[in-house]
PDB file of C-alpha atoms in Angstrom:
ATOM      1  CA  MET L  15       0.000   0.000   0.000  1.00 38.00           C
ATOM      2  CA  GLY L  16       1.434   3.382  -1.031  1.00 42.00           C
ATOM      3  CA  ALA L  17       1.720   6.390   1.253  1.00 48.00           C
ATOM      4  CA  LYS L  18      -0.833   9.151   0.865  1.00 55.00           C
ATOM      5  CA  ALA L  19       0.246  12.732   0.284  1.00 66.00           C
ATOM      6  CA  HIS L  20      -0.629  15.426   2.776  1.00 85.00           C
ATOM      7  CA  ALA L  21      -3.616  17.691   2.122  1.00 92.00           C
ATOM      8  CA  MET L  22      -2.240  20.577   0.106  1.00 94.00           C
ATOM      9  CA  LEU L  23      -4.203  23.476  -1.328  1.00 96.00           C
ATOM     10  CA  ASP L  24      -5.330  22.491  -4.820  1.00 96.00           C
ATOM     11  CA  HIS L  25      -7.292  25.652  -5.652  1.00 96.00           C
ATOM     12  CA  ALA L  26      -9.182  28.497  -4.047  1.00 98.00           C
ATOM     13  CA  VAL L  27     -12.101  30.822  -4.748  1.00 97.00           C
ATOM     14  CA  PRO L  28     -11.156  33.650  -4.945  1.00 98.00           C
ATOM     15  CA  ALA L  29      -8.105  32.314  -6.733  1.00 98.00           C
ATOM     16  CA  VAL L  30      -4.617  32.824  -5.330  1.00 97.00           C
ATOM     17  CA  GLY L  31      -3.348  36.276  -6.379  1.00 97.00           C
ATOM     18  CA  SER L  32      -6.578  37.178  -8.171  1.00 97.00           C
ATOM     19  CA  THR L  33      -8.497  40.448  -8.350  1.00 97.00           C
ATOM     20  CA  VAL L  34     -12.242  39.951  -7.869  1.00 97.00           C
ATOM     21  CA  SER L  35     -15.502  41.739  -7.141  1.00 94.00           C
ATOM     22  CA  ALA L  36     -16.751  41.522  -3.521  1.00 91.00           C
ATOM     23  CA  PRO L  37     -16.778  37.784  -2.683  1.00 95.00           C
ATOM     24  CA  LYS L  38     -19.271  36.409  -0.150  1.00 95.00           C
ATOM     25  CA  ALA L  39     -17.029  33.498   0.926  1.00 96.00           C
ATOM     26  CA  VAL L  40     -13.616  31.901   0.596  1.00 97.00           C
ATOM     27  CA  VAL L  41     -13.694  28.278  -0.574  1.00 97.00           C
ATOM     28  CA  LEU L  42     -10.547  26.158  -0.393  1.00 97.00           C
ATOM     29  CA  THR L  43     -10.194  22.795  -2.127  1.00 97.00           C
ATOM     30  CA  PHE L  44      -7.436  20.445  -0.992  1.00 96.00           C
ATOM     31  CA  SER L  45      -5.678  17.502  -2.609  1.00 95.00           C
ATOM     32  CA  GLU L  46      -7.317  15.089  -0.135  1.00 93.00           C
ATOM     33  CA  GLY L  47     -10.029  15.054   2.521  1.00 94.00           C
ATOM     34  CA  VAL L  48      -9.738  17.289   5.587  1.00 95.00           C
ATOM     35  CA  GLU L  49     -11.227  17.219   9.091  1.00 94.00           C
ATOM     36  CA  PRO L  50     -13.277  20.468   9.437  1.00 92.00           C
ATOM     37  CA  ALA L  51     -13.373  20.282  13.250  1.00 93.00           C
ATOM     38  CA  PHE L  52      -9.570  20.537  13.342  1.00 94.00           C
ATOM     39  CA  SER L  53      -9.078  22.924  10.414  1.00 95.00           C
ATOM     40  CA  HIS L  54      -9.025  26.710  10.259  1.00 95.00           C
ATOM     41  CA  ILE L  55      -9.343  29.553   7.743  1.00 97.00           C
ATOM     42  CA  GLU L  56      -8.594  33.149   8.705  1.00 97.00           C
ATOM     43  CA  VAL L  57      -9.121  36.070   6.306  1.00 98.00           C
ATOM     44  CA  THR L  58      -7.754  39.498   7.190  1.00 97.00           C
ATOM     45  CA  ASP L  59      -7.832  42.884   5.479  1.00 96.00           C
ATOM     46  CA  SER L  60      -4.786  45.106   4.895  1.00 96.00           C
ATOM     47  CA  LYS L  61      -5.055  46.443   8.468  1.00 96.00           C
ATOM     48  CA  GLY L  62      -5.046  42.936   9.970  1.00 96.00           C
ATOM     49  CA  ARG L  63      -8.746  42.941  10.869  1.00 96.00           C
ATOM     50  CA  ARG L  64     -10.533  39.609  10.488  1.00 96.00           C
ATOM     51  CA  VAL L  65     -13.319  39.580   7.906  1.00 96.00           C
ATOM     52  CA  ASP L  66     -14.095  35.847   7.926  1.00 95.00           C
ATOM     53  CA  GLY L  67     -17.054  34.135   9.552  1.00 89.00           C
ATOM     54  CA  GLY L  68     -14.883  32.811  12.392  1.00 87.00           C
ATOM     55  CA  LYS L  69     -15.299  29.088  11.736  1.00 86.00           C
ATOM     56  CA  ALA L  70     -14.440  27.008   8.706  1.00 89.00           C
ATOM     57  CA  SER L  71     -17.070  24.524   7.617  1.00 90.00           C
ATOM     58  CA  SER L  72     -17.220  21.620   5.206  1.00 88.00           C
ATOM     59  CA  GLY L  73     -17.903  22.423   1.621  1.00 78.00           C
ATOM     60  CA  SER L  74     -19.729  20.272  -0.879  1.00 79.00           C
ATOM     61  CA  ALA L  75     -16.916  17.688  -0.833  1.00 83.00           C
ATOM     62  CA  LYS L  76     -14.761  16.138   1.917  1.00 91.00           C
ATOM     63  CA  ASN L  77     -11.722  17.960   0.566  1.00 94.00           C
ATOM     64  CA  GLU L  78     -13.350  21.402   0.672  1.00 95.00           C
ATOM     65  CA  LEU L  79     -13.509  24.057   3.412  1.00 95.00           C
ATOM     66  CA  ARG L  80     -15.313  27.379   3.325  1.00 96.00           C
ATOM     67  CA  THR L  81     -15.820  30.467   5.431  1.00 96.00           C
ATOM     68  CA  ALA L  82     -18.220  33.345   4.900  1.00 96.00           C
ATOM     69  CA  LEU L  83     -16.852  36.856   4.500  1.00 96.00           C
ATOM     70  CA  LYS L  84     -18.377  39.864   6.192  1.00 91.00           C
ATOM     71  CA  GLY L  85     -17.897  43.194   4.468  1.00 80.00           C
ATOM     72  CA  ALA L  86     -14.996  42.388   2.154  1.00 84.00           C
ATOM     73  CA  GLY L  87     -14.881  45.796   0.459  1.00 91.00           C
ATOM     74  CA  PRO L  88     -12.196  47.060  -1.898  1.00 95.00           C
ATOM     75  CA  GLY L  89      -8.641  46.263  -0.865  1.00 96.00           C
ATOM     76  CA  HIS L  90      -6.031  43.590  -0.220  1.00 97.00           C
ATOM     77  CA  TYR L  91      -6.882  40.416   1.742  1.00 98.00           C
ATOM     78  CA  THR L  92      -4.756  37.634   3.179  1.00 98.00           C
ATOM     79  CA  VAL L  93      -6.040  34.079   3.662  1.00 98.00           C
ATOM     80  CA  LYS L  94      -4.247  31.856   6.189  1.00 98.00           C
ATOM     81  CA  TRP L  95      -5.251  28.210   6.419  1.00 97.00           C
ATOM     82  CA  SER L  96      -4.349  25.244   8.564  1.00 97.00           C
ATOM     83  CA  VAL L  97      -5.878  21.802   8.049  1.00 96.00           C
ATOM     84  CA  LEU L  98      -5.753  18.339   9.499  1.00 95.00           C
ATOM     85  CA  SER L  99      -6.040  15.844   6.670  1.00 92.00           C
ATOM     86  CA  VAL L 100      -7.874  12.551   6.956  1.00 88.00           C
ATOM     87  CA  ASP L 101      -4.447  10.864   7.026  1.00 86.00           C
ATOM     88  CA  THR L 102      -3.803  12.852  10.291  1.00 89.00           C
ATOM     89  CA  HIS L 103      -1.118  15.154   8.900  1.00 92.00           C
ATOM     90  CA  LYS L 104      -1.268  18.919   9.442  1.00 95.00           C
ATOM     91  CA  THR L 105      -0.496  21.382   6.674  1.00 96.00           C
ATOM     92  CA  SER L 106      -0.828  25.151   6.455  1.00 97.00           C
ATOM     93  CA  GLY L 107      -0.257  28.045   4.122  1.00 97.00           C
ATOM     94  CA  SER L 108      -1.382  31.473   3.046  1.00 98.00           C
ATOM     95  CA  PHE L 109      -2.162  33.535  -0.039  1.00 98.00           C
ATOM     96  CA  SER L 110      -3.672  36.876  -0.921  1.00 98.00           C
ATOM     97  CA  PHE L 111      -6.267  38.318  -3.260  1.00 98.00           C
ATOM     98  CA  GLN L 112      -7.512  41.797  -4.149  1.00 97.00           C
ATOM     99  CA  VAL L 113     -11.082  43.133  -4.226  1.00 97.00           C
ATOM    100  CA  ASN L 114     -11.906  45.750  -6.868  1.00 95.00           C
ATOM    101  CA  PRO L 115     -13.449  49.079  -5.866  1.00 89.00           C
TER     102      PRO L 115
END
């Protein structure tokens, strides 16, 4: 039996480094299933204020996490994530996106 890879970020909405119109949520899709109860997404604005819903929840698939955004107006945002994969390994990372005026 081969070893499984750790859960790494496969893609995100908004996309990494993208410029978008006011998103209502951040949705992260990983390379394998994650445990939502032990995973975290934090979204901050350029002043370091949190604009996420406070708790990451499961998305439509076992490898997806999402958090609602509250008042993500124009500006620069940073997403920090930390997940526990179903193979019990922890991974983390960050990226940014821009919201148009």
